[in-house]
PDB file of C-alpha atoms in Angstrom:
ATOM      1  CA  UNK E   1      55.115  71.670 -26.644  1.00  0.00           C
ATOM      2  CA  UNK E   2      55.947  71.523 -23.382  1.00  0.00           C
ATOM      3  CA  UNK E   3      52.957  72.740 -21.972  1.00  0.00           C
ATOM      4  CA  UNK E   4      51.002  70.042 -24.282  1.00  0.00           C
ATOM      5  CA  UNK E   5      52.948  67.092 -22.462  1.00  0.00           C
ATOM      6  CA  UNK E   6      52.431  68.417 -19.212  1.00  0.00           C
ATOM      7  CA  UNK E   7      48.550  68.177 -19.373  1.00  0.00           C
ATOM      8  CA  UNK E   8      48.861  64.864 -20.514  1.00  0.00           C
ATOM      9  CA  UNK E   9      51.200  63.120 -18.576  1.00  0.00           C
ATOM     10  CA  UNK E  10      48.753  64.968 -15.295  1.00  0.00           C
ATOM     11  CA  UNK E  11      45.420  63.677 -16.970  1.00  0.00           C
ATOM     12  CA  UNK E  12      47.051  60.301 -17.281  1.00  0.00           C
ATOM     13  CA  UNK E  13      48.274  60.101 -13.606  1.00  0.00           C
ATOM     14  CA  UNK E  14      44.595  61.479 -12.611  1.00  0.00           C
ATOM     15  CA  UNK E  15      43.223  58.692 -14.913  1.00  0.00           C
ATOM     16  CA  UNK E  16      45.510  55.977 -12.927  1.00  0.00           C
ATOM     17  CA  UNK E  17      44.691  57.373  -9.733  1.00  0.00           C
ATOM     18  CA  UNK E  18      40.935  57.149 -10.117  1.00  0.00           C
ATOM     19  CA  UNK E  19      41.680  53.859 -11.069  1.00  0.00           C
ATOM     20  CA  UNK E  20      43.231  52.601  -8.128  1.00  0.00           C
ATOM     21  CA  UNK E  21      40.720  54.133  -5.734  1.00  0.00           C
ATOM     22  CA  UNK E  22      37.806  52.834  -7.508  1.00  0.00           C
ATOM     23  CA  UNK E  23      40.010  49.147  -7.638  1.00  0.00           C
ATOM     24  CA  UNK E  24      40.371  49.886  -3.637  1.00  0.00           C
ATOM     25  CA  UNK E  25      37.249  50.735  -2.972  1.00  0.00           C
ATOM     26  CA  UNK E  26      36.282  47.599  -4.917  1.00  0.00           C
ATOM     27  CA  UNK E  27      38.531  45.421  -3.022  1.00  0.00           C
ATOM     28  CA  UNK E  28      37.479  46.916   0.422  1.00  0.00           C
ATOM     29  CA  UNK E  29      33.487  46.412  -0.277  1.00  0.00           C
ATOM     30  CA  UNK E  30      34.712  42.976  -1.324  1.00  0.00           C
ATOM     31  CA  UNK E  31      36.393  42.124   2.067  1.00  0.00           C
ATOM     32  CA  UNK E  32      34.105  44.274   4.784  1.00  0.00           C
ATOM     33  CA  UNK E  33      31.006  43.882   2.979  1.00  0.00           C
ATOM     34  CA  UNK E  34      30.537  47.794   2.819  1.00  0.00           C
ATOM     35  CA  UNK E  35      27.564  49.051   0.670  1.00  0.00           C
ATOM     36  CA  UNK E  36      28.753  51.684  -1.916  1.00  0.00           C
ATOM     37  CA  UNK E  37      26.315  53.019  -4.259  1.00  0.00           C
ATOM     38  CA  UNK E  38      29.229  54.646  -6.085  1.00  0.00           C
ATOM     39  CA  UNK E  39      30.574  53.731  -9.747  1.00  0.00           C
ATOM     40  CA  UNK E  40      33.365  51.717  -8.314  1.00  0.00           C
ATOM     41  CA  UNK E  41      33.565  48.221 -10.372  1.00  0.00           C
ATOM     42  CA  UNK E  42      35.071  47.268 -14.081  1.00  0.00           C
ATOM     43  CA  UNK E  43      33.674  44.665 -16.374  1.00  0.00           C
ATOM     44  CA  UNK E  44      35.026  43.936 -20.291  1.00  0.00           C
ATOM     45  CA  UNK E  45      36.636  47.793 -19.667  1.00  0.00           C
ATOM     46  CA  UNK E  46      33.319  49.097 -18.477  1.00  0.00           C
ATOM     47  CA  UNK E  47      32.606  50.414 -15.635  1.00  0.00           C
ATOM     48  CA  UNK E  48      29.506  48.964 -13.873  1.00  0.00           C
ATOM     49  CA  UNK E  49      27.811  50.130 -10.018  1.00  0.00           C
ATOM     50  CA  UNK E  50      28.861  48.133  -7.191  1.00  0.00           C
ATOM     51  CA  UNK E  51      25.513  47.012  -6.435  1.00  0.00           C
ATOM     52  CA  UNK E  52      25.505  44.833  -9.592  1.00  0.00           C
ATOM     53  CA  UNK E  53      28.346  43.617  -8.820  1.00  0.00           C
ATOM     54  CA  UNK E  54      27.025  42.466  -5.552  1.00  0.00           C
ATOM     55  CA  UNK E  55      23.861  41.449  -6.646  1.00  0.00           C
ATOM     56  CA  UNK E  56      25.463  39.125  -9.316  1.00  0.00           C
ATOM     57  CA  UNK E  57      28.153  37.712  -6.918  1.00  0.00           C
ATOM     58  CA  UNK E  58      24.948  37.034  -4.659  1.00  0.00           C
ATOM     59  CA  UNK E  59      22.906  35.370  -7.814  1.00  0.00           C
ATOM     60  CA  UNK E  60      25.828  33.091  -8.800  1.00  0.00           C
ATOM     61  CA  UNK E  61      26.529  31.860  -5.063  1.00  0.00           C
ATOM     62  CA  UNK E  62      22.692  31.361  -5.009  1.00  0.00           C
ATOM     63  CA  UNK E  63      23.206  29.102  -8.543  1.00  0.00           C
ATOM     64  CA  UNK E  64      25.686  27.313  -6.351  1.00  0.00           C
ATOM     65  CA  UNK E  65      24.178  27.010  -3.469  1.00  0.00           C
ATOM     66  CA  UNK E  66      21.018  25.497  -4.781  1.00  0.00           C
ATOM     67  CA  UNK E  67      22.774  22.716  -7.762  1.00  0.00           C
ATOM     68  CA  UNK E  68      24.260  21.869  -4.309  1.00  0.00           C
ATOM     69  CA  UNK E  69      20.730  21.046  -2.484  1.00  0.00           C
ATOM     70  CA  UNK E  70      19.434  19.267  -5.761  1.00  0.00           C
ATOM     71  CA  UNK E  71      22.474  16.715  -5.426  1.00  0.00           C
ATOM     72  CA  UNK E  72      21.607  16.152  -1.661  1.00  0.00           C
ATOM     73  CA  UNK E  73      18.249  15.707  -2.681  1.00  0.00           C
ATOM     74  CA  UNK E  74      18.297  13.083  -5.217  1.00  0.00           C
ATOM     75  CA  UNK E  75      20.936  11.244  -3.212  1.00  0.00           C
ATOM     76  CA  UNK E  76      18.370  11.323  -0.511  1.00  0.00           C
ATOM     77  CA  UNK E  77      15.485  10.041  -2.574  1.00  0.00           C
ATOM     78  CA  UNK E  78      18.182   7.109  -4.257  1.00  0.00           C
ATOM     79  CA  UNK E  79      18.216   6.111  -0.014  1.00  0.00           C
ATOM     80  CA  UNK E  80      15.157   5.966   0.430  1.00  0.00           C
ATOM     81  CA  UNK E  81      13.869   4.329  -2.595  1.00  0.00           C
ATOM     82  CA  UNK E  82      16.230   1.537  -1.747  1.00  0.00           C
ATOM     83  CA  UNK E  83      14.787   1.162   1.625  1.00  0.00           C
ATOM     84  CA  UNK E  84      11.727   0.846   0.399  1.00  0.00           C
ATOM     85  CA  UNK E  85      13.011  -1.568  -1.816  1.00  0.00           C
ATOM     86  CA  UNK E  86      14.673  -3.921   1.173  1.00  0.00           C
ATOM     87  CA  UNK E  87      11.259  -3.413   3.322  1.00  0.00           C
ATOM     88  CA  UNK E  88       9.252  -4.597   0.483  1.00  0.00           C
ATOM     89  CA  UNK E  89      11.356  -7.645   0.136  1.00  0.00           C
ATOM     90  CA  UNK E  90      11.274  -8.553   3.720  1.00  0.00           C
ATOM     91  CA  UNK E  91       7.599  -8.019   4.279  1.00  0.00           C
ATOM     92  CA  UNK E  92       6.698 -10.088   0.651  1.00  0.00           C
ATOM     93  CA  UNK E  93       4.843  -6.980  -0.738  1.00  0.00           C
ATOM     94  CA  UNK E  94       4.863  -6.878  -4.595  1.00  0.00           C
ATOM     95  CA  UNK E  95       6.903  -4.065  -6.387  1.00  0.00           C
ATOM     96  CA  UNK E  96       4.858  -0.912  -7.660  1.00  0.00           C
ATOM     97  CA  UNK E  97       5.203  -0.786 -11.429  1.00  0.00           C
ATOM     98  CA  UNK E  98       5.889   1.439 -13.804  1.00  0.00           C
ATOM     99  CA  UNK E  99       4.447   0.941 -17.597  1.00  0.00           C
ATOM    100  CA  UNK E 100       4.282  -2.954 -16.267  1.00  0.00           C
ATOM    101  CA  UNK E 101       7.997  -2.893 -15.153  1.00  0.00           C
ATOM    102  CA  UNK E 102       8.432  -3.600 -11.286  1.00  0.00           C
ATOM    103  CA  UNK E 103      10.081  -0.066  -9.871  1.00  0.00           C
ATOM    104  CA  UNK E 104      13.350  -1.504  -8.292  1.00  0.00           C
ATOM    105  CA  UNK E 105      14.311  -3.444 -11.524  1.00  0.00           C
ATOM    106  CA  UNK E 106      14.467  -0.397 -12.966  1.00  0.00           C
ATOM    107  CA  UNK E 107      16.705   1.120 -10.127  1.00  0.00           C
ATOM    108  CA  UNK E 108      18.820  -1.753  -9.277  1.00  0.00           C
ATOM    109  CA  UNK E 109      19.071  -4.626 -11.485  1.00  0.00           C
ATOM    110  CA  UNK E 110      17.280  -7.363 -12.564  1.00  0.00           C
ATOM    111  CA  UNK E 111      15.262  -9.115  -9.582  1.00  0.00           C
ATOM    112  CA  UNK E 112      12.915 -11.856  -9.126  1.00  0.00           C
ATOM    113  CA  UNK E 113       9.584  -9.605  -7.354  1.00  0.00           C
ATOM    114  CA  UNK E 114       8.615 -10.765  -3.838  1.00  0.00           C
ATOM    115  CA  UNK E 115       5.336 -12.539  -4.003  1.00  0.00           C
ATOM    116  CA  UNK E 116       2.541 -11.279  -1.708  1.00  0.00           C
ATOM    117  CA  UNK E 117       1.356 -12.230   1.578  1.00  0.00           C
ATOM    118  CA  UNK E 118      -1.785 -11.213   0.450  1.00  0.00           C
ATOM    119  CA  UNK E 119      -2.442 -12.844  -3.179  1.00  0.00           C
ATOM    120  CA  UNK E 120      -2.823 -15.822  -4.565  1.00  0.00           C
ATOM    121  CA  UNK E 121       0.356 -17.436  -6.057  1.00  0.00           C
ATOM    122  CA  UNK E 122      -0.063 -20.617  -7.682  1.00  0.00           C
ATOM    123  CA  UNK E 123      -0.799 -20.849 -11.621  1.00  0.00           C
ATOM    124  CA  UNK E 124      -3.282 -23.238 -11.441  1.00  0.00           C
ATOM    125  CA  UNK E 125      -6.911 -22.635 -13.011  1.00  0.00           C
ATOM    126  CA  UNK E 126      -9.474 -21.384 -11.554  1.00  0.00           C
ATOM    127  CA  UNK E 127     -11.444 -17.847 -10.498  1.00  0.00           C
ATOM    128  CA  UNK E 128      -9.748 -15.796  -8.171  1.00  0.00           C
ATOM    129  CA  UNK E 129     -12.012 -13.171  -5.895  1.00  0.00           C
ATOM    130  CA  UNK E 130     -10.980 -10.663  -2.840  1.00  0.00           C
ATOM    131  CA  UNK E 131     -13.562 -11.600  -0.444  1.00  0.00           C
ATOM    132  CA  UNK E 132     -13.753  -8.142   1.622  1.00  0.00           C
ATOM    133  CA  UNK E 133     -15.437 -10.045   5.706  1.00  0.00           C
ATOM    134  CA  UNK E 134     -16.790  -8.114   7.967  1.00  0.00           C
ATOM    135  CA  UNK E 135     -16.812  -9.563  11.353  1.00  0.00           C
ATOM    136  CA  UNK E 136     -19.169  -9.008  14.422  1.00  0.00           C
ATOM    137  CA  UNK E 137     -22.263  -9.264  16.119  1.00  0.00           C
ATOM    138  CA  UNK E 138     -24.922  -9.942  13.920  1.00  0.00           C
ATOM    139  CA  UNK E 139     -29.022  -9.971  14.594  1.00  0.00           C
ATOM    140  CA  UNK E 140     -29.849 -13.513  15.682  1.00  0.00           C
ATOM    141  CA  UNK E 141     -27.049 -14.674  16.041  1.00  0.00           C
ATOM    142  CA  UNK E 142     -26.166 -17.857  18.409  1.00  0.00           C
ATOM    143  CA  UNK E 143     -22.556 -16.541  19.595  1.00  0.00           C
ATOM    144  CA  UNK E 144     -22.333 -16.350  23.742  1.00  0.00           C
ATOM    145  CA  UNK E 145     -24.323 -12.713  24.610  1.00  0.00           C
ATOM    146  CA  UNK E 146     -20.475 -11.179  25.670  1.00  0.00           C
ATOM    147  CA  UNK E 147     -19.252 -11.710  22.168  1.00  0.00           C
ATOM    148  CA  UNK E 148     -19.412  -9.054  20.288  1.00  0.00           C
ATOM    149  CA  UNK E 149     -21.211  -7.279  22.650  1.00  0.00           C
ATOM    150  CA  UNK E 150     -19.604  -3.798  22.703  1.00  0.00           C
ATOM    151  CA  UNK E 151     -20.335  -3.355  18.615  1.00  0.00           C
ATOM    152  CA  UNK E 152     -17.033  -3.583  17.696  1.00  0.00           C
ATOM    153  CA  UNK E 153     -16.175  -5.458  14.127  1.00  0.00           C
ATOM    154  CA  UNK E 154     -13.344  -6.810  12.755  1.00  0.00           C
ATOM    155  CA  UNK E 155     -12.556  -5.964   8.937  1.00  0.00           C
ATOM    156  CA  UNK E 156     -10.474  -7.686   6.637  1.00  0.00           C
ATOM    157  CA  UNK E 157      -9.644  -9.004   3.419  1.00  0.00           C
ATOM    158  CA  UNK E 158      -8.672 -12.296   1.650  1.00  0.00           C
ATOM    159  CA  UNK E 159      -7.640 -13.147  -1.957  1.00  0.00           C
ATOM    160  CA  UNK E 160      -9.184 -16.903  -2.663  1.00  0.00           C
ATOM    161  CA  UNK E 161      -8.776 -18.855  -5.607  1.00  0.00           C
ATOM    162  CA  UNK E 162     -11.696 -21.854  -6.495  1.00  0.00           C
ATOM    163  CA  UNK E 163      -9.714 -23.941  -8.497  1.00  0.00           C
ATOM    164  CA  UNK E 164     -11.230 -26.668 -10.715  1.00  0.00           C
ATOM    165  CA  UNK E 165      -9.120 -29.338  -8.866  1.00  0.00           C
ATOM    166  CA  UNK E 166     -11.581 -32.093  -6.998  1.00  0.00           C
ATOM    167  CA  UNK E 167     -11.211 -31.505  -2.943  1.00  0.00           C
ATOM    168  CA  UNK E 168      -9.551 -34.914  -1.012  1.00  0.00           C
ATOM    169  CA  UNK E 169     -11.904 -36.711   1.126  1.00  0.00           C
ATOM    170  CA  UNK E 170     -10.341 -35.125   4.619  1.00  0.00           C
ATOM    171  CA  UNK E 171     -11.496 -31.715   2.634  1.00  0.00           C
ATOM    172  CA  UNK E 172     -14.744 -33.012   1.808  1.00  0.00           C
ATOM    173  CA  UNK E 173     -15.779 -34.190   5.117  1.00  0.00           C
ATOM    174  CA  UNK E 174     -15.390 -30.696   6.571  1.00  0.00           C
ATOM    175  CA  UNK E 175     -18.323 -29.415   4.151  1.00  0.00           C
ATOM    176  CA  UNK E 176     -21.463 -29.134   6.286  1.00  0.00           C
ATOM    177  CA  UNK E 177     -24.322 -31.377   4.541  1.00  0.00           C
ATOM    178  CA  UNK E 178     -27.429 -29.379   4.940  1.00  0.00           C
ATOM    179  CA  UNK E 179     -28.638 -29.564   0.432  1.00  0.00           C
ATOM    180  CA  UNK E 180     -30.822 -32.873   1.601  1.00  0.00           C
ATOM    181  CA  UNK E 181     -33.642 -31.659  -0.715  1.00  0.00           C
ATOM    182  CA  UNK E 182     -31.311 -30.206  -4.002  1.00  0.00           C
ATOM    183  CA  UNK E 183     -28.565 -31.100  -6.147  1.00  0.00           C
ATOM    184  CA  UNK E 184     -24.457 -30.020  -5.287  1.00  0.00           C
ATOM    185  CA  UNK E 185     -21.828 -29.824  -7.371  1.00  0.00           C
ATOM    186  CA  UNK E 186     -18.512 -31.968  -6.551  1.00  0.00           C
ATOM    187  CA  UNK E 187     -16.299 -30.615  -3.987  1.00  0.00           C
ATOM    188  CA  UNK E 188     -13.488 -28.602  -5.611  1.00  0.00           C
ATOM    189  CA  UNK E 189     -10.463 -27.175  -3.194  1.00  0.00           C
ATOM    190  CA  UNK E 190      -9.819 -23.751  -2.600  1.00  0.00           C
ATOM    191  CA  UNK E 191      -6.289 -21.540  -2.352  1.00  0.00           C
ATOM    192  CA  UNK E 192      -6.157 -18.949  -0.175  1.00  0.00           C
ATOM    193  CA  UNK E 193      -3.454 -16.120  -0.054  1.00  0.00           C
ATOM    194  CA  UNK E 194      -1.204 -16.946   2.802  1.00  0.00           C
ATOM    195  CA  UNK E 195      -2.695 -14.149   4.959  1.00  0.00           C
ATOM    196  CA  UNK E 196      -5.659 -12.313   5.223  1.00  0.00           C
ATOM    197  CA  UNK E 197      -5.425  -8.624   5.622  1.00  0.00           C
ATOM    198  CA  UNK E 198      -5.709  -6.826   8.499  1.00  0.00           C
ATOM    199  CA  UNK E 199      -5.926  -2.914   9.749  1.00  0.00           C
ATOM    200  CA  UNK E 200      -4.419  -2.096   6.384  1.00  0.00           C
ATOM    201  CA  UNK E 201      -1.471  -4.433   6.312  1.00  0.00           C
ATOM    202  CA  UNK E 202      -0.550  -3.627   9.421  1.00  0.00           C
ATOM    203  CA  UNK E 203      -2.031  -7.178  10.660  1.00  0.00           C
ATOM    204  CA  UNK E 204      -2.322 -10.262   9.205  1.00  0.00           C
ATOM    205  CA  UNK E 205      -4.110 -13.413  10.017  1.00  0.00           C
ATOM    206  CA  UNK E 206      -2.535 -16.963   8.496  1.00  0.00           C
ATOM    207  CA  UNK E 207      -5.154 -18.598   6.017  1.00  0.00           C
ATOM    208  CA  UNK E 208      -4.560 -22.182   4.858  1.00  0.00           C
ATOM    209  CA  UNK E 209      -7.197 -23.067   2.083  1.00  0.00           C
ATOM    210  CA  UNK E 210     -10.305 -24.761   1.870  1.00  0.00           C
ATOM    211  CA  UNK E 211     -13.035 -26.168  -0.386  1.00  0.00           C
ATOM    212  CA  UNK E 212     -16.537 -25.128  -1.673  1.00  0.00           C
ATOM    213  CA  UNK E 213     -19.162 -26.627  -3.566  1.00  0.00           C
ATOM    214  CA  UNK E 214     -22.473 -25.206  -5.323  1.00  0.00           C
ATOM    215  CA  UNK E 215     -25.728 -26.371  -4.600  1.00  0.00           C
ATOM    216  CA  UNK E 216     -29.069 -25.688  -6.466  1.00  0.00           C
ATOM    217  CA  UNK E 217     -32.492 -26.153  -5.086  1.00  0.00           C
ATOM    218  CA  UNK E 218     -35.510 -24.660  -6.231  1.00  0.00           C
ATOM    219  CA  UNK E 219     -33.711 -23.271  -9.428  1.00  0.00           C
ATOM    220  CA  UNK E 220     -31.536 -21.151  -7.516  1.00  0.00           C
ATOM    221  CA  UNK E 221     -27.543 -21.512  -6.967  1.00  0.00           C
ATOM    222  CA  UNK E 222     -25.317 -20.697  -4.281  1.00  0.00           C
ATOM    223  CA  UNK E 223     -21.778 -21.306  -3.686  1.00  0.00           C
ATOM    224  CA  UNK E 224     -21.089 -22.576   0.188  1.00  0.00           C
ATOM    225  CA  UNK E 225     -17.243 -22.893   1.005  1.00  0.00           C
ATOM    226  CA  UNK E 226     -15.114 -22.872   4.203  1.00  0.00           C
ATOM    227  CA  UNK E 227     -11.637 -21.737   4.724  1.00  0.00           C
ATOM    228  CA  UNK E 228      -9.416 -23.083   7.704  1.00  0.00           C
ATOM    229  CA  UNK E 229      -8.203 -19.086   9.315  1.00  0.00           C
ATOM    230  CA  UNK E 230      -5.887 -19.035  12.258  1.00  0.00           C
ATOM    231  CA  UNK E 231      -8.020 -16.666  14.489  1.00  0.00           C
ATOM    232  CA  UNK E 232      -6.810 -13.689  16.074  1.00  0.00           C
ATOM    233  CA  UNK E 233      -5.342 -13.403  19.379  1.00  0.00           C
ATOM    234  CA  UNK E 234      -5.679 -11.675  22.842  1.00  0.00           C
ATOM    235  CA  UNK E 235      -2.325  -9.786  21.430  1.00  0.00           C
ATOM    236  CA  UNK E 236      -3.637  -8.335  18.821  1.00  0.00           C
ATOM    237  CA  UNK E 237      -6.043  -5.978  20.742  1.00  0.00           C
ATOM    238  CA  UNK E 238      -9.990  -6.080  19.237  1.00  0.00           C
ATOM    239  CA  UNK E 239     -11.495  -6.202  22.423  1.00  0.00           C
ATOM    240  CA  UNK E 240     -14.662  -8.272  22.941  1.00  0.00           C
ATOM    241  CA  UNK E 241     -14.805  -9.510  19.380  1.00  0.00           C
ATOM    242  CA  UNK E 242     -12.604 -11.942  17.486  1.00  0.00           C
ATOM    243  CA  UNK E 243     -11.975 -14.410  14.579  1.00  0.00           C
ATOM    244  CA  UNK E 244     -12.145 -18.160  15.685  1.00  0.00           C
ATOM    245  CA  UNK E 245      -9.471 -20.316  15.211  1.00  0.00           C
ATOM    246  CA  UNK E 246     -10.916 -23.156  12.518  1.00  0.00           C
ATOM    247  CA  UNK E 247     -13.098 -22.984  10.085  1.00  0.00           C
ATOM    248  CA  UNK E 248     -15.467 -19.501   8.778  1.00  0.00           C
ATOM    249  CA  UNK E 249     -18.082 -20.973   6.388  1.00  0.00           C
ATOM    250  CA  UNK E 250     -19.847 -18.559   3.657  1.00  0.00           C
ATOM    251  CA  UNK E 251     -22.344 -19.034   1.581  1.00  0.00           C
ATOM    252  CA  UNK E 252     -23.353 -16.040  -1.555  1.00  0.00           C
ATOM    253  CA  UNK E 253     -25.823 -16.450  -4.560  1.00  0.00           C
ATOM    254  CA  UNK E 254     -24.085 -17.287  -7.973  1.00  0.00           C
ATOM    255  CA  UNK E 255     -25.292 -17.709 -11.395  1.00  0.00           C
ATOM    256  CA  UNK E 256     -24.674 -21.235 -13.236  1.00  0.00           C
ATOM    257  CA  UNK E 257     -22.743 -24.328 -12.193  1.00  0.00           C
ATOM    258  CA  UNK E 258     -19.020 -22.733 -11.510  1.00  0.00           C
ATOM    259  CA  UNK E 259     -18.027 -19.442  -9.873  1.00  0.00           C
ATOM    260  CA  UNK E 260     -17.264 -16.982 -12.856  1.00  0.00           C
ATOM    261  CA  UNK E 261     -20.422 -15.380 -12.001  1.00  0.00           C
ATOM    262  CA  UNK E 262     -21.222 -14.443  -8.125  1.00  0.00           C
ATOM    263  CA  UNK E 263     -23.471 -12.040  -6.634  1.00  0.00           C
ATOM    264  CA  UNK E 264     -22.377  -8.938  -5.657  1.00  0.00           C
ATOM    265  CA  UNK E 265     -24.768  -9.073  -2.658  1.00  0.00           C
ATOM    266  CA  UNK E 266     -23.825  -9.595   0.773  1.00  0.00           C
ATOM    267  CA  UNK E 267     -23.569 -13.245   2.099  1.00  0.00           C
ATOM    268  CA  UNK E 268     -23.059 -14.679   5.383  1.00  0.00           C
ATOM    269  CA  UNK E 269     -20.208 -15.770   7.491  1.00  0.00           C
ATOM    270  CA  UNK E 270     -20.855 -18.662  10.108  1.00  0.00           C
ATOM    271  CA  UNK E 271     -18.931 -21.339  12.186  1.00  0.00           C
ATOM    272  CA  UNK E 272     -19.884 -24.565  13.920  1.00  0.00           C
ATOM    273  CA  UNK E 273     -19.997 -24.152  17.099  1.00  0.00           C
ATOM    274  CA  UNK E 274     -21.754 -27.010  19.988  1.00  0.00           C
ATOM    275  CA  UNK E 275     -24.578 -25.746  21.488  1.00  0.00           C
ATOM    276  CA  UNK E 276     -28.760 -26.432  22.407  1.00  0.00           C
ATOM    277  CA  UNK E 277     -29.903 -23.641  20.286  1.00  0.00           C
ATOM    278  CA  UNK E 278     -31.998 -26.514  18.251  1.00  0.00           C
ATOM    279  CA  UNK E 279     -33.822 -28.298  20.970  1.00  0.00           C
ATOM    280  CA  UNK E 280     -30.913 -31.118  21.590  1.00  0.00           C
ATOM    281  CA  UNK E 281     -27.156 -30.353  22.196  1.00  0.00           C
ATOM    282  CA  UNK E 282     -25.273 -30.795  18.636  1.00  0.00           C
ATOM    283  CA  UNK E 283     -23.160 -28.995  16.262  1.00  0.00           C
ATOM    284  CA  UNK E 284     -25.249 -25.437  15.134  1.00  0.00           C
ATOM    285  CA  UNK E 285     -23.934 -22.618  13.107  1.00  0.00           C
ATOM    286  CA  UNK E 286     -23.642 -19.270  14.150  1.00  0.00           C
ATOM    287  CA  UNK E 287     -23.536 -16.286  12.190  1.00  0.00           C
ATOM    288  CA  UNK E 288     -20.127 -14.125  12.851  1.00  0.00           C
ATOM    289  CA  UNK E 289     -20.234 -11.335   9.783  1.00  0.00           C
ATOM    290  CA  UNK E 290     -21.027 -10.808   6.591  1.00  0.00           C
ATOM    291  CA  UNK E 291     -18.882 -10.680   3.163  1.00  0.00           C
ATOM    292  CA  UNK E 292     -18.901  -9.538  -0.254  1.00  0.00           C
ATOM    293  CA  UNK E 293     -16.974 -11.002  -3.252  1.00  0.00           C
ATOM    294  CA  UNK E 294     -15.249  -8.794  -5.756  1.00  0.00           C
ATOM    295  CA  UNK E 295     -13.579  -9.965  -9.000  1.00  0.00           C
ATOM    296  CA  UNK E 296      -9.820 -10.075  -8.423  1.00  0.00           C
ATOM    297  CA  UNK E 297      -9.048  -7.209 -11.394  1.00  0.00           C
ATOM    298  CA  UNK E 298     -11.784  -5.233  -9.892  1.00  0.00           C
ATOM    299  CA  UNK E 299     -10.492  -5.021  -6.203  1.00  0.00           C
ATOM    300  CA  UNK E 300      -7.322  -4.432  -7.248  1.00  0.00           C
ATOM    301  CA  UNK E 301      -8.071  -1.143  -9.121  1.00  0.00           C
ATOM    302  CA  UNK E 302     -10.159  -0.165  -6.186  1.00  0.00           C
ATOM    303  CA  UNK E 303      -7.938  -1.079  -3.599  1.00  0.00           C
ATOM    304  CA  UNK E 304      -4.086  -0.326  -4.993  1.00  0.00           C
ATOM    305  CA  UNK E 305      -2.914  -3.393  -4.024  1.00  0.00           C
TER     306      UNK E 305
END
């Protein structure tokens, strides 16, 4: 009837104008950023509050905004590793590993790892030990009263191989000859690292090998060696105390004719120096430090490097 199509055709322009104002209001809170609390948004049909609509626009840009700062980060952390990569390479420091692979082969190509400053390179055999020196003023010691004086020490480390390979004569003669009453091994040569280890790796002192021998006497052993050290410098700032330039003798217990076996005691660290300390003016020693010998594997588990 005509009555009949009258109420519909005015519930179906209500329905479209409810529409529209609720797709207004929509657009509007879109735009200003109004808050309406009102039943004013459509999903799949439905009709849905405009604060979930909000709060999901706000949840996706969050989605975005943070797959965003995960690619900045890993770029970042690609940078640096290769940084680390290129200092590593200039300053000689082996690659950490990973399950025995070297980290940078694994994050850019096949490379031949840096060898160390501080370890001992050849293959040749023989026992290697990180001797772990202590340097300073000592109880009865001979060194001149202002060295030392202020209590300061010196620490370092040095990776030393004793190789089985007979010392040359100009190697031999440097051996101080004080077993007059026992028996001594031959003189066998010694590899050093190319630098001992200073403040952490943050100094470094040049090493350039030495020799060592073991001598028994009244059924007791004990290993006496030298290394040739380049000293530190006025430069590198340690005050009253210092390494001489030359040679730092040693001298530790062992057990049996070769050096698989050392003590784990302390031993003692000397040079040759000319003085009257012994009644007439010749060449004395005098103790600088003390030094301890650890098994290569050893050290490096304790140490990290």
């Amino acid at each position: 009837s005509p009555t009949v199509r009258i109420k519909k055709s005015t519930m179906t322009t209500i329905m479209v104008f409810r529409r529209s104002v609720a797709a207004a209001i929509v657009l509007w809170t879109v735009i200003f950023g109004c808050r309406v609390h009102t039943v004013v948004g459509f999903s799949n049909g439905c009709i849905l509050p405009m604060e979930r609509i909000r709060s999901d626009a706000r949840n996706y840009s969050s989605i975005l905004f943070m797959s965003k700062e995960i690619d900045v980060r890993r770029e970042e952390a690609r940078t640096l590793l290769e940084q680390a990569r290129k200092i590593r390479e200039e300053i000689g420091v082996d690659e950490p590993e990973q399950n025995g692979v070297p980290t940078a082969s694994m994050t850019s190509g096949s490379q031949v790892p840096a060898i160390s400053p501080w370890g001992v390179s050849s293959e040749e055999e023989g026992d290697i030990y990180r001797l772990y020196i202590d340097i300073g003023r000592e109880e009865g010691t001979w060194m001149d009263r202002r060295w030392g004086a202020s209590g300061r020490r010196i620490e370092f480390t040095l990776d030393v191989k004793f190789l089985r390979e007979v010392a040359p004569d100009v190697l031999t003669s440097k051996m101080v000859k004080d077993n007059y009453m026992g028996k001594s091994t031959t003189v066998n040569r010694i590899e050093t690292a190319k630098s001992a280890r200073l403040r952490d790796g943050f100094d470094k002192m040049n090493c350039f090998g030495g020799c060592y021998r073991i001598d028994s006497a009244s059924g007791k052993e004990t290993l006496r060696f030298y290394i040739e050290v380049e000293g530190t410098t006025e430069s590198q700032d340690y005050g009253d105390i210092s390494v001489p330039a030359g040679r730092l003798y040693f001298s530790l217990p062992c057990f049996g004719s070769g050096t698989k076996q050392l003590s784990s005691k302390e031993g003692v660290v000397t040079v040759r120096q000319t003085g009257w300390n012994t009644g007439w003016r010749r060449e004395e020693s005098r103790i600088v430090g003390i030094f301890v010998a650890k098994p290569i594997d050893i050290a490096r588990k304790r140490d990290k490097f």
